[in-house]
PDB file of C-alpha atoms and ligand atoms in Angstrom:
ATOM      1  CA  UNK W 263     130.021  73.340 139.514  1.00 65.00           C
ATOM      2  CA  UNK W 264     127.021  74.298 141.619  1.00 76.00           C
ATOM      3  CA  UNK W 265     125.456  72.012 144.220  1.00 89.00           C
ATOM      4  CA  UNK W 266     127.040  69.008 145.875  1.00 95.00           C
ATOM      5  CA  UNK W 267     129.763  67.024 144.110  1.00 97.00           C
ATOM      6  CA  UNK W 268     128.383  63.965 142.334  1.00 98.00           C
ATOM      7  CA  UNK W 269     130.804  61.107 142.993  1.00 98.00           C
ATOM      8  CA  UNK W 270     130.942  57.557 141.613  1.00 98.00           C
ATOM      9  CA  UNK W 271     133.032  55.040 143.566  1.00 98.00           C
ATOM     10  CA  UNK W 272     133.674  51.540 142.238  1.00 98.00           C
ATOM     11  CA  UNK W 273     134.225  48.852 144.856  1.00 98.00           C
ATOM     12  CA  UNK W 274     132.522  51.169 147.326  1.00 97.00           C
ATOM     13  CA  UNK W 275     130.641  48.527 149.310  1.00 96.00           C
ATOM     14  CA  UNK W 276     133.588  47.666 151.535  1.00 95.00           C
ATOM     15  CA  UNK W 277     137.199  48.398 152.414  1.00 96.00           C
ATOM     16  CA  UNK W 278     138.909  51.466 150.974  1.00 97.00           C
ATOM     17  CA  UNK W 279     136.029  52.301 148.614  1.00 98.00           C
ATOM     18  CA  UNK W 280     133.631  52.307 151.544  1.00 97.00           C
ATOM     19  CA  UNK W 281     135.975  54.616 153.472  1.00 97.00           C
ATOM     20  CA  UNK W 282     136.188  56.927 150.445  1.00 98.00           C
ATOM     21  CA  UNK W 283     132.381  56.981 150.242  1.00 97.00           C
ATOM     22  CA  UNK W 284     132.122  57.900 153.933  1.00 97.00           C
ATOM     23  CA  UNK W 285     134.688  60.678 153.512  1.00 98.00           C
ATOM     24  CA  UNK W 286     132.932  62.168 150.475  1.00 98.00           C
ATOM     25  CA  UNK W 287     129.529  61.988 152.214  1.00 97.00           C
ATOM     26  CA  UNK W 288     130.956  63.727 155.289  1.00 97.00           C
ATOM     27  CA  UNK W 289     132.214  66.410 152.905  1.00 98.00           C
ATOM     28  CA  UNK W 290     128.655  66.928 151.592  1.00 97.00           C
ATOM     29  CA  UNK W 291     128.930  64.979 148.321  1.00 97.00           C
ATOM     30  CA  UNK W 292     126.342  62.728 146.690  1.00 97.00           C
ATOM     31  CA  UNK W 293     127.806  59.268 146.285  1.00 97.00           C
ATOM     32  CA  UNK W 294     126.872  56.465 143.877  1.00 97.00           C
ATOM     33  CA  UNK W 295     128.447  53.095 144.651  1.00 97.00           C
ATOM     34  CA  UNK W 296     129.160  50.318 142.189  1.00 97.00           C
ATOM     35  CA  UNK W 297     130.057  46.920 143.552  1.00 97.00           C
ATOM     36  CA  UNK W 298     129.765  43.299 142.490  1.00 97.00           C
ATOM     37  CA  UNK W 299     128.630  42.451 146.034  1.00 96.00           C
ATOM     38  CA  UNK W 300     124.975  43.431 146.433  1.00 92.00           C
ATOM     39  CA  UNK W 301     124.697  42.375 150.064  1.00 93.00           C
ATOM     40  CA  UNK W 302     126.301  45.450 151.675  1.00 87.00           C
ATOM     41  CA  UNK W 303     124.236  47.547 154.063  1.00 86.00           C
ATOM     42  CA  UNK W 304     124.708  51.005 152.533  1.00 84.00           C
ATOM     43  CA  UNK W 305     123.294  54.407 153.527  1.00 82.00           C
ATOM     44  CA  UNK W 306     120.006  55.130 151.712  1.00 79.00           C
ATOM     45  CA  UNK W 307     121.206  58.424 150.163  1.00 83.00           C
ATOM     46  CA  UNK W 308     122.933  58.346 146.792  1.00 88.00           C
ATOM     47  CA  UNK W 309     122.775  55.329 144.521  1.00 95.00           C
ATOM     48  CA  UNK W 310     123.958  51.749 144.303  1.00 96.00           C
ATOM     49  CA  UNK W 311     124.428  49.609 141.220  1.00 97.00           C
ATOM     50  CA  UNK W 312     125.381  45.963 141.545  1.00 97.00           C
ATOM     51  CA  UNK W 313     127.804  45.439 138.673  1.00 98.00           C
ATOM     52  CA  UNK W 314     131.016  43.708 137.688  1.00 98.00           C
ATOM     53  CA  UNK W 315     132.943  46.732 136.447  1.00 98.00           C
ATOM     54  CA  UNK W 316     135.338  44.623 134.385  1.00 98.00           C
ATOM     55  CA  UNK W 317     132.424  43.962 132.005  1.00 98.00           C
ATOM     56  CA  UNK W 318     131.696  46.689 129.403  1.00 98.00           C
ATOM     57  CA  UNK W 319     127.930  46.011 129.319  1.00 98.00           C
ATOM     58  CA  UNK W 320     127.675  46.202 133.102  1.00 98.00           C
ATOM     59  CA  UNK W 321     129.672  49.438 133.115  1.00 98.00           C
ATOM     60  CA  UNK W 322     127.265  50.874 130.541  1.00 98.00           C
ATOM     61  CA  UNK W 323     124.340  49.912 132.796  1.00 98.00           C
ATOM     62  CA  UNK W 324     126.150  51.498 135.763  1.00 98.00           C
ATOM     63  CA  UNK W 325     126.614  54.797 133.928  1.00 98.00           C
ATOM     64  CA  UNK W 326     122.973  54.764 132.821  1.00 98.00           C
ATOM     65  CA  UNK W 327     122.082  54.539 136.532  1.00 98.00           C
ATOM     66  CA  UNK W 328     124.469  57.372 137.450  1.00 98.00           C
ATOM     67  CA  UNK W 329     123.066  59.680 134.773  1.00 98.00           C
ATOM     68  CA  UNK W 330     119.482  58.783 135.715  1.00 97.00           C
ATOM     69  CA  UNK W 331     120.184  59.427 139.401  1.00 96.00           C
ATOM     70  CA  UNK W 332     122.555  62.396 139.347  1.00 97.00           C
ATOM     71  CA  UNK W 333     122.060  63.888 135.873  1.00 97.00           C
ATOM     72  CA  UNK W 334     125.858  63.926 135.454  1.00 98.00           C
ATOM     73  CA  UNK W 335     129.127  63.326 137.249  1.00 98.00           C
ATOM     74  CA  UNK W 336     131.883  65.412 138.872  1.00 98.00           C
ATOM     75  CA  UNK W 337     134.220  62.782 140.354  1.00 98.00           C
ATOM     76  CA  UNK W 338     135.080  59.199 139.395  1.00 99.00           C
ATOM     77  CA  UNK W 339     136.929  57.043 141.919  1.00 99.00           C
ATOM     78  CA  UNK W 340     137.934  53.948 139.933  1.00 99.00           C
ATOM     79  CA  UNK W 341     138.935  52.010 143.001  1.00 98.00           C
ATOM     80  CA  UNK W 342     138.089  48.348 142.346  1.00 98.00           C
ATOM     81  CA  UNK W 343     140.953  45.929 142.552  1.00 98.00           C
ATOM     82  CA  UNK W 344     141.565  42.310 143.478  1.00 98.00           C
ATOM     83  CA  UNK W 345     144.715  40.869 145.008  1.00 96.00           C
ATOM     84  CA  UNK W 346     145.200  38.256 142.288  1.00 97.00           C
ATOM     85  CA  UNK W 347     147.247  35.085 142.835  1.00 97.00           C
ATOM     86  CA  UNK W 348     150.192  34.741 145.229  1.00 94.00           C
ATOM     87  CA  UNK W 349     153.239  32.709 144.272  1.00 93.00           C
ATOM     88  CA  UNK W 350     156.395  32.520 142.160  1.00 94.00           C
ATOM     89  CA  UNK W 351     155.714  33.456 138.535  1.00 97.00           C
ATOM     90  CA  UNK W 352     156.351  29.950 137.143  1.00 97.00           C
ATOM     91  CA  UNK W 353     153.490  28.574 139.252  1.00 96.00           C
ATOM     92  CA  UNK W 354     150.831  31.104 138.235  1.00 98.00           C
ATOM     93  CA  UNK W 355     147.937  30.422 135.840  1.00 98.00           C
ATOM     94  CA  UNK W 356     147.250  32.540 132.745  1.00 98.00           C
ATOM     95  CA  UNK W 357     143.574  32.684 133.735  1.00 98.00           C
ATOM     96  CA  UNK W 358     144.524  34.310 137.070  1.00 98.00           C
ATOM     97  CA  UNK W 359     146.695  36.828 135.213  1.00 98.00           C
ATOM     98  CA  UNK W 360     143.801  37.669 132.861  1.00 98.00           C
ATOM     99  CA  UNK W 361     141.268  38.075 135.689  1.00 98.00           C
ATOM    100  CA  UNK W 362     143.612  40.328 137.678  1.00 98.00           C
ATOM    101  CA  UNK W 363     144.193  42.540 134.643  1.00 98.00           C
ATOM    102  CA  UNK W 364     140.477  42.653 133.813  1.00 98.00           C
ATOM    103  CA  UNK W 365     139.338  43.659 137.297  1.00 98.00           C
ATOM    104  CA  UNK W 366     142.233  45.992 138.089  1.00 98.00           C
ATOM    105  CA  UNK W 367     142.983  47.629 134.739  1.00 98.00           C
ATOM    106  CA  UNK W 368     140.161  47.082 132.248  1.00 98.00           C
ATOM    107  CA  UNK W 369     137.599  48.238 134.842  1.00 98.00           C
ATOM    108  CA  UNK W 370     139.451  51.554 135.250  1.00 99.00           C
ATOM    109  CA  UNK W 371     139.676  52.007 131.478  1.00 98.00           C
ATOM    110  CA  UNK W 372     135.961  51.221 131.013  1.00 98.00           C
ATOM    111  CA  UNK W 373     134.891  53.642 133.764  1.00 99.00           C
ATOM    112  CA  UNK W 374     137.246  56.409 132.587  1.00 98.00           C
ATOM    113  CA  UNK W 375     136.017  56.257 128.989  1.00 98.00           C
ATOM    114  CA  UNK W 376     132.413  56.632 130.148  1.00 98.00           C
ATOM    115  CA  UNK W 377     133.301  59.357 132.685  1.00 98.00           C
ATOM    116  CA  UNK W 378     135.279  61.747 130.479  1.00 98.00           C
ATOM    117  CA  UNK W 379     132.295  63.010 128.429  1.00 98.00           C
ATOM    118  CA  UNK W 380     130.251  63.471 131.629  1.00 98.00           C
ATOM    119  CA  UNK W 381     133.043  65.346 133.426  1.00 98.00           C
ATOM    120  CA  UNK W 382     133.562  67.518 130.342  1.00 98.00           C
ATOM    121  CA  UNK W 383     129.848  68.245 130.199  1.00 98.00           C
ATOM    122  CA  UNK W 384     129.991  69.236 133.900  1.00 98.00           C
ATOM    123  CA  UNK W 385     132.659  71.838 133.046  1.00 97.00           C
ATOM    124  CA  UNK W 386     135.535  69.788 134.455  1.00 98.00           C
ATOM    125  CA  UNK W 387     136.048  67.294 137.224  1.00 98.00           C
ATOM    126  CA  UNK W 388     138.323  64.751 138.741  1.00 98.00           C
ATOM    127  CA  UNK W 389     139.306  61.146 138.131  1.00 99.00           C
ATOM    128  CA  UNK W 390     140.997  59.274 140.965  1.00 99.00           C
ATOM    129  CA  UNK W 391     142.469  55.856 140.279  1.00 99.00           C
ATOM    130  CA  UNK W 392     143.408  53.553 143.147  1.00 98.00           C
ATOM    131  CA  UNK W 393     146.698  51.807 142.382  1.00 98.00           C
ATOM    132  CA  UNK W 394     149.069  50.581 145.108  1.00 98.00           C
ATOM    133  CA  UNK W 395     152.605  51.040 146.314  1.00 97.00           C
ATOM    134  CA  UNK W 396     153.094  47.738 144.435  1.00 97.00           C
ATOM    135  CA  UNK W 397     152.722  49.881 141.284  1.00 98.00           C
ATOM    136  CA  UNK W 398     155.786  51.903 142.288  1.00 97.00           C
ATOM    137  CA  UNK W 399     158.165  49.384 143.868  1.00 96.00           C
ATOM    138  CA  UNK W 400     157.170  45.960 142.465  1.00 97.00           C
ATOM    139  CA  UNK W 401     155.931  43.160 144.715  1.00 95.00           C
ATOM    140  CA  UNK W 402     157.578  39.697 144.733  1.00 94.00           C
ATOM    141  CA  UNK W 403     155.107  36.733 144.691  1.00 93.00           C
ATOM    142  CA  UNK W 404     152.378  39.047 143.373  1.00 95.00           C
ATOM    143  CA  UNK W 405     153.520  39.668 139.791  1.00 97.00           C
ATOM    144  CA  UNK W 406     150.045  39.987 138.171  1.00 98.00           C
ATOM    145  CA  UNK W 407     148.931  42.435 140.870  1.00 98.00           C
ATOM    146  CA  UNK W 408     152.088  44.555 140.634  1.00 98.00           C
ATOM    147  CA  UNK W 409     151.908  44.607 136.823  1.00 98.00           C
ATOM    148  CA  UNK W 410     148.248  45.632 136.964  1.00 99.00           C
ATOM    149  CA  UNK W 411     149.027  48.502 139.324  1.00 98.00           C
ATOM    150  CA  UNK W 412     151.897  49.775 137.125  1.00 98.00           C
ATOM    151  CA  UNK W 413     149.301  49.763 134.328  1.00 99.00           C
ATOM    152  CA  UNK W 414     146.893  51.817 136.450  1.00 99.00           C
ATOM    153  CA  UNK W 415     149.666  54.354 137.118  1.00 98.00           C
ATOM    154  CA  UNK W 416     150.355  54.530 133.375  1.00 98.00           C
ATOM    155  CA  UNK W 417     146.676  54.947 132.575  1.00 98.00           C
ATOM    156  CA  UNK W 418     146.376  57.812 135.062  1.00 98.00           C
ATOM    157  CA  UNK W 419     149.495  59.591 133.820  1.00 98.00           C
ATOM    158  CA  UNK W 420     148.371  59.301 130.203  1.00 98.00           C
ATOM    159  CA  UNK W 421     144.770  60.387 130.770  1.00 98.00           C
ATOM    160  CA  UNK W 422     145.957  63.419 132.735  1.00 98.00           C
ATOM    161  CA  UNK W 423     147.819  64.524 129.590  1.00 98.00           C
ATOM    162  CA  UNK W 424     144.866  63.660 127.363  1.00 98.00           C
ATOM    163  CA  UNK W 425     142.076  65.419 129.273  1.00 98.00           C
ATOM    164  CA  UNK W 426     143.861  68.198 131.200  1.00 98.00           C
ATOM    165  CA  UNK W 427     142.877  70.773 128.593  1.00 98.00           C
ATOM    166  CA  UNK W 428     139.215  69.855 129.199  1.00 98.00           C
ATOM    167  CA  UNK W 429     139.589  70.893 132.856  1.00 98.00           C
ATOM    168  CA  UNK W 430     139.593  67.276 134.015  1.00 98.00           C
ATOM    169  CA  UNK W 431     142.308  66.306 136.505  1.00 98.00           C
ATOM    170  CA  UNK W 432     143.508  62.718 136.834  1.00 99.00           C
ATOM    171  CA  UNK W 433     145.511  61.509 139.818  1.00 99.00           C
ATOM    172  CA  UNK W 434     146.495  58.096 141.155  1.00 99.00           C
ATOM    173  CA  UNK W 435     146.416  57.185 144.841  1.00 98.00           C
ATOM    174  CA  UNK W 436     148.774  54.445 146.021  1.00 98.00           C
ATOM    175  CA  UNK W 437     147.724  53.052 149.393  1.00 98.00           C
ATOM    176  CA  UNK W 438     150.257  51.180 151.464  1.00 96.00           C
ATOM    177  CA  UNK W 439     149.122  48.246 153.612  1.00 95.00           C
ATOM    178  CA  UNK W 440     145.657  49.184 154.837  1.00 95.00           C
ATOM    179  CA  UNK W 441     144.372  47.658 158.066  1.00 94.00           C
ATOM    180  CA  UNK W 442     141.369  45.449 157.317  1.00 92.00           C
ATOM    181  CA  UNK W 443     140.101  42.133 155.977  1.00 91.00           C
ATOM    182  CA  UNK W 444     141.805  42.508 152.618  1.00 91.00           C
ATOM    183  CA  UNK W 445     145.367  42.688 154.015  1.00 92.00           C
ATOM    184  CA  UNK W 446     144.492  39.798 156.367  1.00 94.00           C
ATOM    185  CA  UNK W 447     143.600  37.707 153.287  1.00 94.00           C
ATOM    186  CA  UNK W 448     146.778  38.839 151.496  1.00 90.00           C
ATOM    187  CA  UNK W 449     148.955  37.841 154.445  1.00 94.00           C
ATOM    188  CA  UNK W 450     147.197  34.473 154.811  1.00 95.00           C
ATOM    189  CA  UNK W 451     147.747  33.710 151.104  1.00 92.00           C
ATOM    190  CA  UNK W 452     151.401  34.751 151.328  1.00 90.00           C
ATOM    191  CA  UNK W 453     151.868  32.558 154.387  1.00 92.00           C
ATOM    192  CA  UNK W 454     150.424  29.562 152.517  1.00 92.00           C
ATOM    193  CA  UNK W 455     152.633  30.211 149.480  1.00 87.00           C
ATOM    194  CA  UNK W 456     155.867  30.742 151.417  1.00 87.00           C
ATOM    195  CA  UNK W 457     155.483  28.844 154.698  1.00 90.00           C
ATOM    196  CA  UNK W 458     156.340  32.027 156.636  1.00 91.00           C
ATOM    197  CA  UNK W 459     154.055  32.458 159.681  1.00 94.00           C
ATOM    198  CA  UNK W 460     151.416  35.173 159.331  1.00 95.00           C
ATOM    199  CA  UNK W 461     152.670  37.079 162.407  1.00 95.00           C
ATOM    200  CA  UNK W 462     156.174  37.304 160.901  1.00 94.00           C
ATOM    201  CA  UNK W 463     154.794  38.537 157.586  1.00 93.00           C
ATOM    202  CA  UNK W 464     152.663  41.166 159.321  1.00 94.00           C
ATOM    203  CA  UNK W 465     155.669  42.380 161.338  1.00 94.00           C
ATOM    204  CA  UNK W 466     157.687  42.429 158.104  1.00 93.00           C
ATOM    205  CA  UNK W 467     155.130  44.671 156.375  1.00 93.00           C
ATOM    206  CA  UNK W 468     155.286  47.108 159.277  1.00 94.00           C
ATOM    207  CA  UNK W 469     159.090  47.156 159.240  1.00 95.00           C
ATOM    208  CA  UNK W 470     159.067  48.177 155.555  1.00 95.00           C
ATOM    209  CA  UNK W 471     157.449  51.491 156.478  1.00 96.00           C
ATOM    210  CA  UNK W 472     159.417  54.425 157.924  1.00 97.00           C
ATOM    211  CA  UNK W 473     156.592  55.121 160.374  1.00 97.00           C
ATOM    212  CA  UNK W 474     156.361  51.382 161.255  1.00 96.00           C
ATOM    213  CA  UNK W 475     152.612  51.228 160.697  1.00 95.00           C
ATOM    214  CA  UNK W 476     149.743  50.144 158.478  1.00 95.00           C
ATOM    215  CA  UNK W 477     147.432  52.929 157.321  1.00 97.00           C
ATOM    216  CA  UNK W 478     143.628  53.046 157.580  1.00 97.00           C
ATOM    217  CA  UNK W 479     140.918  53.362 154.969  1.00 98.00           C
ATOM    218  CA  UNK W 480     139.988  56.812 156.248  1.00 98.00           C
ATOM    219  CA  UNK W 481     143.507  58.042 155.385  1.00 98.00           C
ATOM    220  CA  UNK W 482     142.841  57.104 151.756  1.00 98.00           C
ATOM    221  CA  UNK W 483     139.365  58.673 151.938  1.00 98.00           C
ATOM    222  CA  UNK W 484     140.824  61.954 153.183  1.00 98.00           C
ATOM    223  CA  UNK W 485     143.345  62.020 150.318  1.00 98.00           C
ATOM    224  CA  UNK W 486     140.587  61.325 147.782  1.00 98.00           C
ATOM    225  CA  UNK W 487     138.421  64.190 149.088  1.00 98.00           C
ATOM    226  CA  UNK W 488     141.409  66.550 149.001  1.00 98.00           C
ATOM    227  CA  UNK W 489     142.418  65.568 145.449  1.00 98.00           C
ATOM    228  CA  UNK W 490     138.851  66.082 144.199  1.00 98.00           C
ATOM    229  CA  UNK W 491     138.532  69.470 145.939  1.00 98.00           C
ATOM    230  CA  UNK W 492     139.246  72.980 144.637  1.00 97.00           C
ATOM    231  CA  UNK W 493     142.221  73.087 147.057  1.00 98.00           C
ATOM    232  CA  UNK W 494     143.908  70.616 144.673  1.00 98.00           C
ATOM    233  CA  UNK W 495     142.920  72.491 141.509  1.00 98.00           C
ATOM    234  CA  UNK W 496     146.411  72.277 139.989  1.00 98.00           C
ATOM    235  CA  UNK W 497     147.317  68.823 141.268  1.00 98.00           C
ATOM    236  CA  UNK W 498     147.196  66.753 138.094  1.00 98.00           C
ATOM    237  CA  UNK W 499     148.924  63.700 136.649  1.00 98.00           C
ATOM    238  CA  UNK W 500     150.367  62.751 140.039  1.00 98.00           C
ATOM    239  CA  UNK W 501     150.869  59.398 141.706  1.00 98.00           C
ATOM    240  CA  UNK W 502     150.513  59.975 145.422  1.00 98.00           C
ATOM    241  CA  UNK W 503     151.267  57.388 148.100  1.00 98.00           C
ATOM    242  CA  UNK W 504     149.490  57.241 151.437  1.00 98.00           C
ATOM    243  CA  UNK W 505     151.631  54.661 153.183  1.00 97.00           C
ATOM    244  CA  UNK W 506     153.548  56.075 156.152  1.00 97.00           C
ATOM    245  CA  UNK W 507     156.701  56.146 154.014  1.00 97.00           C
ATOM    246  CA  UNK W 508     157.122  52.738 152.359  1.00 96.00           C
ATOM    247  CA  UNK W 509     160.823  51.948 151.848  1.00 94.00           C
ATOM    248  CA  UNK W 510     160.449  48.581 150.089  1.00 91.00           C
ATOM    249  CA  UNK W 511     157.783  45.983 149.394  1.00 89.00           C
ATOM    250  CA  UNK W 512     159.783  42.778 149.708  1.00 86.00           C
ATOM    251  CA  UNK W 513     158.499  40.402 152.347  1.00 81.00           C
ATOM    252  CA  UNK W 514     159.029  36.978 150.713  1.00 77.00           C
ATOM    253  CA  UNK W 515     162.074  35.124 149.421  1.00 78.00           C
ATOM    254  CA  UNK W 516     162.351  31.850 147.498  1.00 74.00           C
ATOM    255  CA  UNK W 517     164.879  30.473 149.969  1.00 69.00           C
TER     256      UNK W 517
HETATM  257  P1  NAD P 619     138.444  44.943 149.282  1.00 58.42           P
HETATM  258  O1  NAD P 619     138.623  43.560 148.738  1.00 58.42           O
HETATM  259  O2  NAD P 619     138.303  45.148 150.754  1.00 58.42           O
HETATM  260  O3  NAD P 619     137.219  45.670 148.582  1.00 58.42           O
HETATM  261  C1  NAD P 619     137.104  45.685 147.202  1.00 58.42           C
HETATM  262  C2  NAD P 619     135.648  45.902 146.832  1.00 58.42           C
HETATM  263  O4  NAD P 619     135.570  45.812 145.415  1.00 58.42           O
HETATM  264  C3  NAD P 619     134.707  44.835 147.418  1.00 58.42           C
HETATM  265  O5  NAD P 619     133.540  45.463 147.924  1.00 58.42           O
HETATM  266  C4  NAD P 619     134.397  43.955 146.225  1.00 58.42           C
HETATM  267  O6  NAD P 619     133.118  43.344 146.286  1.00 58.42           O
HETATM  268  C5  NAD P 619     134.502  44.941 145.076  1.00 58.42           C
HETATM  269  N1  NAD P 619     134.803  44.306 143.790  1.00 58.42           N
HETATM  270  C6  NAD P 619     135.737  43.357 143.547  1.00 58.42           C
HETATM  271  N2  NAD P 619     135.713  43.031 142.250  1.00 58.42           N
HETATM  272  C7  NAD P 619     134.768  43.797 141.661  1.00 58.42           C
HETATM  273  C8  NAD P 619     134.280  43.917 140.331  1.00 58.42           C
HETATM  274  N3  NAD P 619     134.787  43.182 139.339  1.00 58.42           N
HETATM  275  N4  NAD P 619     133.300  44.819 140.095  1.00 58.42           N
HETATM  276  C9  NAD P 619     132.770  45.561 141.089  1.00 58.42           C
HETATM  277  N5  NAD P 619     133.183  45.484 142.372  1.00 58.42           N
HETATM  278  C10 NAD P 619     134.164  44.606 142.647  1.00 58.42           C
HETATM  279  O7  NAD P 619     139.725  45.741 148.742  1.00 58.42           O
HETATM  280  P2  NAD P 619     140.318  47.122 149.291  1.00 58.42           P
HETATM  281  O8  NAD P 619     141.408  46.829 150.226  1.00 58.42           O
HETATM  282  O9  NAD P 619     139.241  48.042 149.678  1.00 58.42           O
HETATM  283  O10 NAD P 619     141.018  47.625 147.928  1.00 58.42           O
HETATM  284  C11 NAD P 619     140.506  48.697 147.166  1.00 58.42           C
HETATM  285  C12 NAD P 619     141.581  49.133 146.192  1.00 58.42           C
HETATM  286  O11 NAD P 619     142.760  49.516 146.912  1.00 58.42           O
HETATM  287  C13 NAD P 619     142.011  48.018 145.235  1.00 58.42           C
HETATM  288  O12 NAD P 619     142.279  48.573 143.964  1.00 58.42           O
HETATM  289  C14 NAD P 619     143.296  47.502 145.873  1.00 58.42           C
HETATM  290  O13 NAD P 619     144.146  46.892 144.942  1.00 58.42           O
HETATM  291  C15 NAD P 619     143.868  48.794 146.427  1.00 58.42           C
HETATM  292  N6  NAD P 619     144.849  48.608 147.505  1.00 58.42           N
HETATM  293  C16 NAD P 619     144.499  47.993 148.680  1.00 58.42           C
HETATM  294  C17 NAD P 619     145.455  47.861 149.683  1.00 58.42           C
HETATM  295  C18 NAD P 619     145.141  47.203 151.005  1.00 58.42           C
HETATM  296  O14 NAD P 619     146.067  47.014 151.839  1.00 58.42           O
HETATM  297  N7  NAD P 619     143.907  46.855 151.294  1.00 58.42           N
HETATM  298  C19 NAD P 619     146.754  48.353 149.484  1.00 58.42           C
HETATM  299  C20 NAD P 619     147.064  48.967 148.281  1.00 58.42           C
HETATM  300  C21 NAD P 619     146.102  49.097 147.303  1.00 58.42           C
END
């Protein structure tokens, strides 16, 4: 590869995706953002496509934009994910299950299948999937989310085997609880579903971590830049947590 890395980040308008975009830009990369929310105030460099990446036609339009803007691609960060419903499994709706799977899993599949030919054409590259520690430990009251993240881990592991010989590396990043609006919404929903006060839930999440802390978006951004860099040239097919040492992800009980 010559010239700056050309990076596509889905869900890059806010949260972890935004932090990844900042980290790649600071590292000198060109960044194209895809997000369903078109209202974000983004830096003028790079590109921005407003798209729902769970929809194949919108993903095709996104990749047309990326190719028109960058002429190719070196790094895909398939980062989009929604929290899905909170509650005991017998109370959840099939439509919520389907939406969680579509946004969290189908979007990654759709973006990977469009990226592989571009990364191959570029002489190799990197795919980074954002899963979650929920995709390693399970997550009571969040069964669709946890199942979707196990699927993302499986997709990453499998694609690493499928495209490694093309010089394309595929790794999965599992963030722990990341400080920000998203975890605030997650805790509020869990509080509503269980009756446990938000402050107790927050303290519980911290206690699950050896370092007794939440992490920050920039910690995930730094890991993404490392994994996409030549320093990680033989890191492939891995599922890597950035979580301060999560010991369990059980915060809610039925009784
Ligand atoms: P977020 O809700 O703060 O941001 C997600 C972004 O994705 C938003 O900008 C949103 O508009 C966009 N988006 C949502 N659905 C989309 C769609 N269908 N198409 C295009 N864009 C869409 O979430 P976040 O905390 O930044 O999470 C990013 C990833 O990290 C997700 O996969 C999430 O599951 C994972 N994760 C987050 C945490 C956490 O504590 N925040 C922990 C573990 C894993």
